[in-house]
Short mmCIF file of C-alpha atoms and ligand atoms in Angstrom, two decimals:
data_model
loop_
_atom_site.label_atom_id
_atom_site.label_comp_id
_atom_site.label_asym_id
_atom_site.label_seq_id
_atom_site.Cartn_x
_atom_site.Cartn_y
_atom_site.Cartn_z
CA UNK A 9 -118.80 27.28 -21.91
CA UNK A 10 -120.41 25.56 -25.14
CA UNK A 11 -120.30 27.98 -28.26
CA UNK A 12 -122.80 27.53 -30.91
CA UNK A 13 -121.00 29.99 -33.48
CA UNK A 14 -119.28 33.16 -33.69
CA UNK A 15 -122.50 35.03 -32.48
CA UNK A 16 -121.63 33.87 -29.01
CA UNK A 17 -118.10 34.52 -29.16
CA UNK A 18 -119.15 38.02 -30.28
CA UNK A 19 -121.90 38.60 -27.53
CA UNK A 20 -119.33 37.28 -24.93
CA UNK A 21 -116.78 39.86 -25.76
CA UNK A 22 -114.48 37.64 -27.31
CA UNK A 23 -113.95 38.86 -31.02
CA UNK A 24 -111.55 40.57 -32.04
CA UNK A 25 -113.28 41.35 -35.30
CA UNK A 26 -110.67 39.54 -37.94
CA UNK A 27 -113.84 38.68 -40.85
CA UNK A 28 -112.35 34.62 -41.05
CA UNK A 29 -115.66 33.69 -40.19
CA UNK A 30 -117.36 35.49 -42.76
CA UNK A 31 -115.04 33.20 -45.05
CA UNK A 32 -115.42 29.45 -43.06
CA UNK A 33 -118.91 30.10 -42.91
CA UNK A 34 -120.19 27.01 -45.60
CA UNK A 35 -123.97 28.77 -45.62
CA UNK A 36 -122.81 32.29 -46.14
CA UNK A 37 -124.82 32.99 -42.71
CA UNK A 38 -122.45 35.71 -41.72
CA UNK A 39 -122.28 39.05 -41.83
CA UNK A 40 -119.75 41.58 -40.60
CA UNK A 41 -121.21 44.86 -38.90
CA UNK A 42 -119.66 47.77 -37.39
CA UNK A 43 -120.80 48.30 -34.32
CA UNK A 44 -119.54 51.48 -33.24
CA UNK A 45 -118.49 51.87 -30.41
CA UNK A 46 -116.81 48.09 -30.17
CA UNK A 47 -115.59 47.01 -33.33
CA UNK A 48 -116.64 44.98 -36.51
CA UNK A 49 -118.48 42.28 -35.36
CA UNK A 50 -120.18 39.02 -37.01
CA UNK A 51 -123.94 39.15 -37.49
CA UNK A 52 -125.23 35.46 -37.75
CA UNK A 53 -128.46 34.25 -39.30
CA UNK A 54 -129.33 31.91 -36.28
CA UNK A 55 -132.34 30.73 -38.16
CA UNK A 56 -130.12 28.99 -40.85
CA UNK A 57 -126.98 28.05 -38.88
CA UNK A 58 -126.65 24.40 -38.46
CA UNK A 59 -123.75 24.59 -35.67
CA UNK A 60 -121.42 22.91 -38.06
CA UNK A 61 -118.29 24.64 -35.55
CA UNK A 62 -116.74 26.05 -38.94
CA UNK A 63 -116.82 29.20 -38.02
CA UNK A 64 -115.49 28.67 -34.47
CA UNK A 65 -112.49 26.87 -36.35
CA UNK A 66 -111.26 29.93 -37.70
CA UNK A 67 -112.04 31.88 -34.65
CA UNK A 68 -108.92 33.31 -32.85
CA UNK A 69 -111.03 35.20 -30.73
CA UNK A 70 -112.23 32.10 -29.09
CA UNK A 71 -108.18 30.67 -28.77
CA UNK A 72 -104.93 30.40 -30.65
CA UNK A 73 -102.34 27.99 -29.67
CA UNK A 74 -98.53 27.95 -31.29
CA UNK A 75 -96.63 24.54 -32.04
CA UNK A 76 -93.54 26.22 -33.01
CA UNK A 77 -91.94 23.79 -34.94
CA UNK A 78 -90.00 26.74 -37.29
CA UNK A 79 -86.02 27.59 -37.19
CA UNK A 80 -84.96 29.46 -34.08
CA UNK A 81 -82.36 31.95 -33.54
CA UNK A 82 -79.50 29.95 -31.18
CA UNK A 83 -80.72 30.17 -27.49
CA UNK A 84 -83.90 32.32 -28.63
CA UNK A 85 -85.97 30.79 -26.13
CA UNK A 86 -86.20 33.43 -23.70
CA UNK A 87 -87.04 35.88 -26.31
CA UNK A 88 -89.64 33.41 -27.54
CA UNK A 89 -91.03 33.80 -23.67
CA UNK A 90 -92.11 37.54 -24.42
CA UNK A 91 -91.99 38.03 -28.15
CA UNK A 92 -93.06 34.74 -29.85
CA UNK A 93 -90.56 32.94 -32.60
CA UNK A 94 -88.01 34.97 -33.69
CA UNK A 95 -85.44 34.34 -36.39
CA UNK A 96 -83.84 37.95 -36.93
CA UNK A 97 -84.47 41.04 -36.12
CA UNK A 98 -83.77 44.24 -38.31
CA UNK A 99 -84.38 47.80 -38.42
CA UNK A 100 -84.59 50.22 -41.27
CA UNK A 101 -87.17 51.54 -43.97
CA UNK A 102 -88.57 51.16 -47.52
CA UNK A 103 -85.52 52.30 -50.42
CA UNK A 104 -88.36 54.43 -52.31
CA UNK A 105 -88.40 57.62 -50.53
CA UNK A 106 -92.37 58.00 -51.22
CA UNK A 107 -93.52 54.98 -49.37
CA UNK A 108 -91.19 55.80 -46.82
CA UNK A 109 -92.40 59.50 -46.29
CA UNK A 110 -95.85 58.28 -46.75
CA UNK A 111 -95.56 54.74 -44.48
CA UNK A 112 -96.93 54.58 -40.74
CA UNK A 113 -93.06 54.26 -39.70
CA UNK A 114 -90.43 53.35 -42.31
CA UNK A 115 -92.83 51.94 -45.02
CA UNK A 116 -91.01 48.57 -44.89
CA UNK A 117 -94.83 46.92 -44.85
CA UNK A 118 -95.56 48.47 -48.31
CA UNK A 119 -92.18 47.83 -49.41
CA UNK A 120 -91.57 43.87 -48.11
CA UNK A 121 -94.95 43.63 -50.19
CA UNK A 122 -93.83 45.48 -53.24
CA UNK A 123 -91.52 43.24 -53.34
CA UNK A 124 -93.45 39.63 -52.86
CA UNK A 125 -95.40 41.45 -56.48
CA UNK A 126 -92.89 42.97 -58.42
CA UNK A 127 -90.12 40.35 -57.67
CA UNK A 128 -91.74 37.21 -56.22
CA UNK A 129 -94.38 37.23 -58.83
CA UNK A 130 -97.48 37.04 -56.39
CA UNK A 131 -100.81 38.33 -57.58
CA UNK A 132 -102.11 40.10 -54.84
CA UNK A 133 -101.99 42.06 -51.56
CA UNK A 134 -104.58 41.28 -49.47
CA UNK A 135 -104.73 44.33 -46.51
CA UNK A 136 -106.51 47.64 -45.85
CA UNK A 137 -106.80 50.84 -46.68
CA UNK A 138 -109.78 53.58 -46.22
CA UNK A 139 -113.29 52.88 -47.22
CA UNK A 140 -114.10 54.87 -50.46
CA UNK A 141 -117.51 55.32 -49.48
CA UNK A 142 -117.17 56.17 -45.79
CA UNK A 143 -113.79 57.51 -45.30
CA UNK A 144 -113.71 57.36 -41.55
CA UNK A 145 -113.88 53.77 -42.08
CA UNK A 146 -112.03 51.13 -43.10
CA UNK A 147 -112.35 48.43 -46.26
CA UNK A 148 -110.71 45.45 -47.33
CA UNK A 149 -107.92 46.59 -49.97
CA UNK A 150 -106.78 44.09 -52.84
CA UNK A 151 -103.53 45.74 -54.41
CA UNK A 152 -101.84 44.84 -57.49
CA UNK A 153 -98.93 47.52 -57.85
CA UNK A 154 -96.98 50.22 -56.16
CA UNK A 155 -99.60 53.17 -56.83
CA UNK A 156 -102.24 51.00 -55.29
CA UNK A 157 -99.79 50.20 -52.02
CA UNK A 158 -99.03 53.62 -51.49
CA UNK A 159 -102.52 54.80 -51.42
CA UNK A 160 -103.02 52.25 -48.12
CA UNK A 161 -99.63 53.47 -46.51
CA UNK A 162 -99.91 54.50 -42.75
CA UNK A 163 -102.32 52.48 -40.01
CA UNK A 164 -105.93 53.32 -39.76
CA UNK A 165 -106.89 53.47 -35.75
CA UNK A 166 -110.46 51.94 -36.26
CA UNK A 167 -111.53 48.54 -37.34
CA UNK A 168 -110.96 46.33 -40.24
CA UNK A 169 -111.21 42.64 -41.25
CA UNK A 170 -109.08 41.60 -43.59
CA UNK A 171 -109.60 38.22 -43.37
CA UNK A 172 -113.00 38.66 -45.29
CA UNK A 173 -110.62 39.01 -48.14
CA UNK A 174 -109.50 35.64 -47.91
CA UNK A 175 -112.05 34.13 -50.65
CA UNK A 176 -110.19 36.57 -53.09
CA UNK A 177 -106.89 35.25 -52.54
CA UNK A 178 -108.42 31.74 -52.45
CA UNK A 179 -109.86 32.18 -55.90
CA UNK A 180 -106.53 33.08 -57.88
CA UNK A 181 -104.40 31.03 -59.60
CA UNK A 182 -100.93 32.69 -58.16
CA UNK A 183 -99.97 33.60 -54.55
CA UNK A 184 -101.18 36.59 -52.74
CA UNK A 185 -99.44 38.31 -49.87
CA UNK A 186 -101.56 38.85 -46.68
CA UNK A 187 -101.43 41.98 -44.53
CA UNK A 188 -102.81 42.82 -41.19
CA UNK A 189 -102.67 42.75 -37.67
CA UNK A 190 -101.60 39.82 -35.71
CA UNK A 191 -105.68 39.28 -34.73
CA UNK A 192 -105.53 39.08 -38.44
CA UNK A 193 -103.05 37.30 -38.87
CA UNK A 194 -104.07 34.56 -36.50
CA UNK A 195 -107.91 34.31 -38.52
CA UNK A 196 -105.37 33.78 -41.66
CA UNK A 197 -103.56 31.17 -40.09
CA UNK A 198 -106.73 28.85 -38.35
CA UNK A 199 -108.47 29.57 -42.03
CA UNK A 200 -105.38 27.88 -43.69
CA UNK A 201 -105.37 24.79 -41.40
CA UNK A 202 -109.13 24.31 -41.95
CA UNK A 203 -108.46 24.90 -46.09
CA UNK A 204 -105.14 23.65 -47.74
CA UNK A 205 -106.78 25.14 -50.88
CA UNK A 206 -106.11 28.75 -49.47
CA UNK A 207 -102.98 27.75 -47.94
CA UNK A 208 -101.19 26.57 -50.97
CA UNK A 209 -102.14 30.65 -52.73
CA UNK A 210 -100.66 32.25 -49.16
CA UNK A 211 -97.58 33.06 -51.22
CA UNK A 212 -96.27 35.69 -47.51
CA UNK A 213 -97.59 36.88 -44.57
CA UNK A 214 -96.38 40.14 -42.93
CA UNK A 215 -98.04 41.33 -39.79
CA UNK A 216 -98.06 44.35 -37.89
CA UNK A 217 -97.95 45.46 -34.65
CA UNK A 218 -100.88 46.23 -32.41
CA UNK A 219 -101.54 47.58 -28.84
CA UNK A 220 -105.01 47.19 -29.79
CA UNK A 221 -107.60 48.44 -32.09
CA UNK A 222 -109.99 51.58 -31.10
CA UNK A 223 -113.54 51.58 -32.26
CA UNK A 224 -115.38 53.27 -34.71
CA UNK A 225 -116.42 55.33 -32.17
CA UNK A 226 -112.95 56.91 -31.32
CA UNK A 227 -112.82 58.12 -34.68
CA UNK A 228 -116.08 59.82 -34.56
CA UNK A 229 -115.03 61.52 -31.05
CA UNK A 230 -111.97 63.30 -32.19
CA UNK A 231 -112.99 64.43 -35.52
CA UNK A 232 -115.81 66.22 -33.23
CA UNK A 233 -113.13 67.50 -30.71
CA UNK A 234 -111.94 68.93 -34.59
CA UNK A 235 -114.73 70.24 -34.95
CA UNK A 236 -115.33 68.21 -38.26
CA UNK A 237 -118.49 67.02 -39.53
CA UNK A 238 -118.35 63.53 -40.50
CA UNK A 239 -120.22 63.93 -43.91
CA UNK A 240 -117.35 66.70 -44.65
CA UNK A 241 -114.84 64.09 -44.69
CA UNK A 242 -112.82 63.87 -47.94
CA UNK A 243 -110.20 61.53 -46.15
CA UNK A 244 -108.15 60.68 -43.16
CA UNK A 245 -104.56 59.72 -42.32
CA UNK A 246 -104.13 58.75 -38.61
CA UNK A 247 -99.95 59.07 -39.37
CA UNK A 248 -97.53 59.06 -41.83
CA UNK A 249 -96.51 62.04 -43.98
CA UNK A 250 -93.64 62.30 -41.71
CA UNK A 251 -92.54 60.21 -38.72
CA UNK A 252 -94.67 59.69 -36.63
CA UNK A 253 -96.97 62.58 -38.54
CA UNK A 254 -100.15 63.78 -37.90
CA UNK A 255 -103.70 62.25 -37.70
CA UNK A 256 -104.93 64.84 -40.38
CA UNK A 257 -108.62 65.39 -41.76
CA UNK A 258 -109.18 66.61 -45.69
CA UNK A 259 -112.33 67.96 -46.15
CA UNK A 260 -114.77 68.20 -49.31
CA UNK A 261 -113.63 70.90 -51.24
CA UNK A 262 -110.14 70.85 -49.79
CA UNK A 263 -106.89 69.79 -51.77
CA UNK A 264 -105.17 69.37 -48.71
CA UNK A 265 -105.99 68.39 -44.51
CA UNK A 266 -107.63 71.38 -43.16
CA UNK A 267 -107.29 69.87 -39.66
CA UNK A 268 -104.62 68.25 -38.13
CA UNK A 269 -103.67 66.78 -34.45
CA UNK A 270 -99.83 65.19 -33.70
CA UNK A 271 -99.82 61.59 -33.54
CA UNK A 272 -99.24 61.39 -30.11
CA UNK A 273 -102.44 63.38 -29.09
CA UNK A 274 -104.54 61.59 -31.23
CA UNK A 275 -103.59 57.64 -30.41
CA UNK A 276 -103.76 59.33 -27.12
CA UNK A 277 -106.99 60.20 -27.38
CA UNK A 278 -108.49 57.39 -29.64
CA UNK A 279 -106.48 54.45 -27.40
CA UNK A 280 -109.10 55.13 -25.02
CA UNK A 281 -111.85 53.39 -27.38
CA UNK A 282 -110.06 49.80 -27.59
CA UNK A 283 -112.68 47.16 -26.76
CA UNK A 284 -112.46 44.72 -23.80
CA UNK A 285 -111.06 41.84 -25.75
CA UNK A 286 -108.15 43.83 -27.27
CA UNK A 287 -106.78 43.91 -23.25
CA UNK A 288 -106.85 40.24 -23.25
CA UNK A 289 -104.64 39.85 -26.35
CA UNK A 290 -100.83 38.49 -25.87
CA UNK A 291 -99.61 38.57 -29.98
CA UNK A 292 -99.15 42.44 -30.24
CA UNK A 293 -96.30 41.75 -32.93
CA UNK A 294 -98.17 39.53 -34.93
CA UNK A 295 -95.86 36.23 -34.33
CA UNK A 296 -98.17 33.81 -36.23
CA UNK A 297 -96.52 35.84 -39.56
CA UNK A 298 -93.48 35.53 -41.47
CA UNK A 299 -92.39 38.96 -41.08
CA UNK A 300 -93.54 41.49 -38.73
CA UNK A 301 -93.15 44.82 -38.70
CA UNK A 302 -93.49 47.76 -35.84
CA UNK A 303 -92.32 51.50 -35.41
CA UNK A 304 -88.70 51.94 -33.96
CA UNK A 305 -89.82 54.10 -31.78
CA UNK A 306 -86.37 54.00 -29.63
CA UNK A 307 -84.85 56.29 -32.14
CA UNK A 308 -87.45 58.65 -32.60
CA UNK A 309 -86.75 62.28 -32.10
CA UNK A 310 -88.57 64.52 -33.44
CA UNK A 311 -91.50 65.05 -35.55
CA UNK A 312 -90.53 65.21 -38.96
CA UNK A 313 -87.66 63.15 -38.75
CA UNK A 314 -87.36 60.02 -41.20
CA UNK A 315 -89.50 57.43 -39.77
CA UNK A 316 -87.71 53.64 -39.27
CA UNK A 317 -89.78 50.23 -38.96
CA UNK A 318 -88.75 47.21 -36.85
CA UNK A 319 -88.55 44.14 -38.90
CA UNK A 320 -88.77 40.55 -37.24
CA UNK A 321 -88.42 37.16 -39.59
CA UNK A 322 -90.47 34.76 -38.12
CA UNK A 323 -90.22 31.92 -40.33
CA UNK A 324 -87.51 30.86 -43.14
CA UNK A 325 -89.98 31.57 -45.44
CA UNK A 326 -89.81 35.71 -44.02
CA UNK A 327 -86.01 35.33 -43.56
CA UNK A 328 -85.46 34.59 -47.69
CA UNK A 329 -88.37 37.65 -48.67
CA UNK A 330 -86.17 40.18 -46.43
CA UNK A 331 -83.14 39.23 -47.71
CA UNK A 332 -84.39 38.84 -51.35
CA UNK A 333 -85.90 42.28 -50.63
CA UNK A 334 -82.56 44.29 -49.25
CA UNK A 335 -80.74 42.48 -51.98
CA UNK A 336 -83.41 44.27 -54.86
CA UNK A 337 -83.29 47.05 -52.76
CA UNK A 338 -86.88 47.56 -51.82
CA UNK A 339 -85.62 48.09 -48.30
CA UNK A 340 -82.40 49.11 -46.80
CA UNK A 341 -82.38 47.40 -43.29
CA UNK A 342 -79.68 46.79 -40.66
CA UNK A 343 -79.63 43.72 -38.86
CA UNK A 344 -79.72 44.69 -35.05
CA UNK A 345 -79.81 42.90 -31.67
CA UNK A 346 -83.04 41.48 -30.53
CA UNK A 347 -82.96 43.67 -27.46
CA UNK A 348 -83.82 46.42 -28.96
CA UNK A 349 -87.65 44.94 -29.02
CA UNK A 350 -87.87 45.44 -25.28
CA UNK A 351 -86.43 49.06 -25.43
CA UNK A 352 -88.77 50.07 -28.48
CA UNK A 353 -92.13 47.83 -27.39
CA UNK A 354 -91.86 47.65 -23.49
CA UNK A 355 -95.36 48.93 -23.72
CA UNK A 356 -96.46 45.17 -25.88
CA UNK A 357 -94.11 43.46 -23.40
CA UNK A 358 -95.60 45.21 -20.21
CA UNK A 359 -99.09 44.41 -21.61
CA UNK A 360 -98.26 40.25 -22.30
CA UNK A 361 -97.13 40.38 -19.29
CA UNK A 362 -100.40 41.34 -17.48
CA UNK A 363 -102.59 38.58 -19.28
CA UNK A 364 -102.42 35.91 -17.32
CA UNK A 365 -103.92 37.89 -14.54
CA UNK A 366 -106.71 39.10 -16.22
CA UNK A 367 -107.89 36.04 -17.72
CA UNK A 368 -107.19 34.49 -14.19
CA UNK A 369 -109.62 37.17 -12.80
CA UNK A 370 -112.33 36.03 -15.64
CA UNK A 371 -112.13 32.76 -14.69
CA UNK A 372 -112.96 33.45 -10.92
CA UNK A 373 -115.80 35.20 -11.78
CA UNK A 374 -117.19 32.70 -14.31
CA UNK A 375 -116.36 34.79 -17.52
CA UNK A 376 -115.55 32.59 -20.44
CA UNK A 377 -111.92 33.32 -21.87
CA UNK A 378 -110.15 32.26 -25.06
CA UNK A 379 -107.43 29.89 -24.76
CA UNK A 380 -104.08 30.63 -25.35
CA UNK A 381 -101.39 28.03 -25.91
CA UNK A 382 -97.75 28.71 -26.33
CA UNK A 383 -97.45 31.79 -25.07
CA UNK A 384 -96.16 31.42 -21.55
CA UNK A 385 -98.16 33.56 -20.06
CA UNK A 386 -97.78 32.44 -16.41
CA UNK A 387 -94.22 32.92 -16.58
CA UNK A 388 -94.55 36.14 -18.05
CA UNK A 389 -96.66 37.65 -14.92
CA UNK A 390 -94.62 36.04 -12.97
CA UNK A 391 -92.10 38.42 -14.27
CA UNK A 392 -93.90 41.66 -13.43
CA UNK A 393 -93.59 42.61 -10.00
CA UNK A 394 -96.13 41.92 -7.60
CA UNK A 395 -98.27 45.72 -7.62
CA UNK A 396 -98.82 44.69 -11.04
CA UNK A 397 -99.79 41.39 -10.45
CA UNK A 398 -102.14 42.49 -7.68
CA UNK A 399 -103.43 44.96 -10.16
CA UNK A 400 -104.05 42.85 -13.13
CA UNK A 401 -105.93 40.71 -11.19
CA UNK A 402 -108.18 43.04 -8.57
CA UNK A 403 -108.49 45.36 -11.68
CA UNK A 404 -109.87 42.89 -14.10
CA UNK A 405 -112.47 42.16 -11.39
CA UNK A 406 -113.64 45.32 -10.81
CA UNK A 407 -113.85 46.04 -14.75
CA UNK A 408 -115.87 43.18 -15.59
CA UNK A 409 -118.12 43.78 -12.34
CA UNK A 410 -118.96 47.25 -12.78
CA UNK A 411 -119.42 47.02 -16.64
CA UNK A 412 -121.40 44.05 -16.39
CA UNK A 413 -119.62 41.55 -18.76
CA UNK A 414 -120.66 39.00 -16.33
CA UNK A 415 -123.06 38.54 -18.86
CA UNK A 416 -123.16 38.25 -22.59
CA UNK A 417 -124.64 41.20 -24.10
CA UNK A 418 -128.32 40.87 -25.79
CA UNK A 419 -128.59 40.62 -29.56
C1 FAD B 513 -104.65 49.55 -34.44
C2 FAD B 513 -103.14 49.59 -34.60
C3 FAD B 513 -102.31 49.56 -33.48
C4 FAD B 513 -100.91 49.58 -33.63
N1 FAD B 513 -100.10 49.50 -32.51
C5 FAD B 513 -98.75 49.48 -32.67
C6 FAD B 513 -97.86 49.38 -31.55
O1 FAD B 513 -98.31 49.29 -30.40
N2 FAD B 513 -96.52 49.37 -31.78
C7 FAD B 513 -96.01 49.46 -33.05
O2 FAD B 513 -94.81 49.47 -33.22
N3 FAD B 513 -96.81 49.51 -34.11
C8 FAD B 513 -98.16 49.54 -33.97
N4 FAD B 513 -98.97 49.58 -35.08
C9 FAD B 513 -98.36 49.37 -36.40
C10 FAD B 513 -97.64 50.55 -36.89
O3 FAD B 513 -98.51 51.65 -36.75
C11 FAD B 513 -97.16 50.39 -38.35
O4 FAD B 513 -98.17 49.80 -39.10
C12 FAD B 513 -95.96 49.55 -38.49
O5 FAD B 513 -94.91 50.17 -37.81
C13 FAD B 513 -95.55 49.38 -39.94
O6 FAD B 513 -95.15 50.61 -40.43
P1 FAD B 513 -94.78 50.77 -41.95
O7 FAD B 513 -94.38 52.19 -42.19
O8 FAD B 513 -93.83 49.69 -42.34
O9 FAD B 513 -96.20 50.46 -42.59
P2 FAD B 513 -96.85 50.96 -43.95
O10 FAD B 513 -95.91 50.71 -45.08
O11 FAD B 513 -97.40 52.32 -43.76
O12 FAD B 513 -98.05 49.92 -44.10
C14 FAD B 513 -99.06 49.85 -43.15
C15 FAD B 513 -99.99 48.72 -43.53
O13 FAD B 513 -100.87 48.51 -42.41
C16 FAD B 513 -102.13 48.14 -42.90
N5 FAD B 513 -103.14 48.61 -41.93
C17 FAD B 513 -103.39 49.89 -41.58
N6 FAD B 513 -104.35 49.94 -40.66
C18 FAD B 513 -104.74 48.68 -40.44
C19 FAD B 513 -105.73 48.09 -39.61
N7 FAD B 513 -106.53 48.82 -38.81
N8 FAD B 513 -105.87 46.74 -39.63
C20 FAD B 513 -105.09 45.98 -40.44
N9 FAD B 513 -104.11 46.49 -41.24
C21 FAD B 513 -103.96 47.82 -41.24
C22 FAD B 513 -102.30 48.87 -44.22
O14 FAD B 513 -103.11 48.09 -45.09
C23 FAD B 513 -100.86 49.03 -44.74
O15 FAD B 513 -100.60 48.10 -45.77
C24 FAD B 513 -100.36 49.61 -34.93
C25 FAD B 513 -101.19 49.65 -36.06
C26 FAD B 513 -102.59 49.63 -35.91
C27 FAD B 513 -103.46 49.64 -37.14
#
């Protein structure tokens, strides 16, 4: 299938809503909109595109493809098979107690990034946080200190595109840290091949992990299950506050959230929202960082217990920043066996290992798919046993028959 821009990448399903092209774009012909009940999506002025392909450069919805050429760990290479490049694995949580209490899991994000400013010198963190405006939304968050880091502690359910930061940390004359999720993360790293000028101010990336990103829509839904008005909405956390907290609403006039739901019930509920494309995605730990983090969720126990974050170097680059950081002690991390990934993510693991079925599926029935290099995603559903093969084949089919994504949707 020929793609003339983004436009068609978005109408077949295939974004994943990262904002890179809003940055390759040379003619400033893109837009980002929400579209609610998919995800943020670009909006191209077809009039003035001239098909230069920039666009589709950055694009990881249309493919990403790993070279791995970094330092492994000694016979990683099965673990490469289901988790991407590994170095070392850690677990543990951010030293100051407020960005831990405050942090999705163990606040080591907000910490490893603390540390890239205060220590490392960088300018900038490049991530997300709420939307000021519209708090049920997300905006692209530049933060210069601890106070503003803190604010964006804890993941936000619902879209956001960092990467249509990237101008910003482009523009400085230091490096900036980048934040987000490995979609993200991947938009970051095609931007940086197409422009060495934004590549030389990457000063760290640290990814997160994803099972995938509910809509706009999902947010909407529960907060009317709530029985909350959306223009009463002061803020939102989805988590944090505790590990893993509470997806808890503060209304106007409130000091504090007048509604609350556990985290459990509400990704259970709002997990039901994630668009097509985020089934077809095999990075849910971000592995095109230098450090990603996840939730430990092997040890959890209770609900208010101390939350702990997974921590993965990637690249040498990740390995020095968490050492540099345990030895300031931003972070207080233990380094653990790399099994432990499969016994606190078999849900990422289960998922990689269904892709190559679905995209099989597509391909019978004429769908255009991204491409996906490095990954080994045969030999991963060869690994699954053969009900789930079966199923992520014959059930790929029947979604994309009776939803009708067959064909691109109308714009
Ligand atoms: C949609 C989504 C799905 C996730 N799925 C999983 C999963 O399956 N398994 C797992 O272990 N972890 C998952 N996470 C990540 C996890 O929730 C924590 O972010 C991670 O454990 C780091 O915790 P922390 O306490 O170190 O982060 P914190 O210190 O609290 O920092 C979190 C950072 O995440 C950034 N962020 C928040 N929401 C978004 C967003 N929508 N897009 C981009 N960046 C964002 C913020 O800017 C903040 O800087 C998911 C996160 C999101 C947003």
């Amino acid at each position: 299938m020929e793609f003339k821009n983004v436009g068609d990448i978005a109408r077949w399903r295939l974004c994943v809503g990262c904002g890179a092209c809003v940055y390759a774009c040379p003619e400033n012909n893109v837009r980002l909109v929400d579209v609610e009940s998919d995800g943020i999506r670009p909006c191209v002025d077809g009039e003035n595109c001239k098909s230069c392909g920039e666009c589709l450069k950055v694009c990881p919805g249309y493919g990403i493809a790993h070279d791995y050429g970094g330092a492994r760990m000694p016979d990683s290479s099965d673990l490469e098979v289901g988790w991407g490049p590994v170095l070392e694995v850690w677990e543990g949580y951010a030293v100051d107690p407020d960005l831990r209490h405050s942090g999705s899991s163990g606040g080591a994000v907000s910490a490893l990034a603390l540390y890239c400013l205060e220590e490392l010198g960088m300018d900038a963190v490049v991530h997300t946080g709420a939307d000021r405006n519209t708090p049920w939304k997300n905006a692209t968050t530049i933060s210069h200190s601890r106070s503003d880091l803190l604010a964006a502690t804890g993941s936000r359910y619902s879209p956001a595109s960092p990467c249509d930061g990237l101008a910003h940390i482009e523009a400085s004359d230091k490096h900036s840290v980048f934040l987000g999720k490995p979609c993200d993360v991947e938009g970051l790293r095609k931007a940086e091949s197409l422009r060495p000028e934004l590549a030389k101010r990457v000063g760290a990336v640290i990814g997160i992990f994803c099972a995938g990103t509910p809509s706009t829509l999902a947010t909407l839904e529960l907060l009317k299950t709530l029985q909350v008005e959306p223009n009463r909405v002061r803020g939102i956390r989805y988590r944090g506050k505790g590990w893993p907290g509470m997806f808890a609403v503060t209304q106007n006039g409130d000091e504090s959230p007048s509604r609350k739901m556990p985290y459990r019930d509400a990704w259970g509920f709002l997990q039901k929202y994630r668009p097509f494309r985020c089934y077809l995605c095999p990075d849910g730990t971000s592995e095109f960082a230098d450090i990603s983090c996840g939730d430990a969720w092997h040890r959890l126990r209770t609900q208010d217990e101390f939350g702990y974050s997974l921590i993965i170097a990637r690249t040498e680059k990740g390995r020095e920043i968490i050492r540099g950081a345990i030895g300031q002690s931003y972070v207080s991390l233990q380094r653990v066996e790399p099994d432990i990934l499969e016994r606190a993510q078999g849900n990422l693991l289960a998922k990689r290992r269904e892709i190559w079925g679905r995209l099989f599926a597509m391909r019978i029935l004429g769908v255009p798919v991204p491409t996906f290099d490095g990954f080994h995603l045969l030999k991963n559903w060869l690994e699954s046993p053969i009900a789930e093969q079966t199923r992520s084949i014959l059930g790929t089919m029947r979604r994309v028959l009776q939803r009708g994504y067959r064909k691109p949707l109308e714009c």
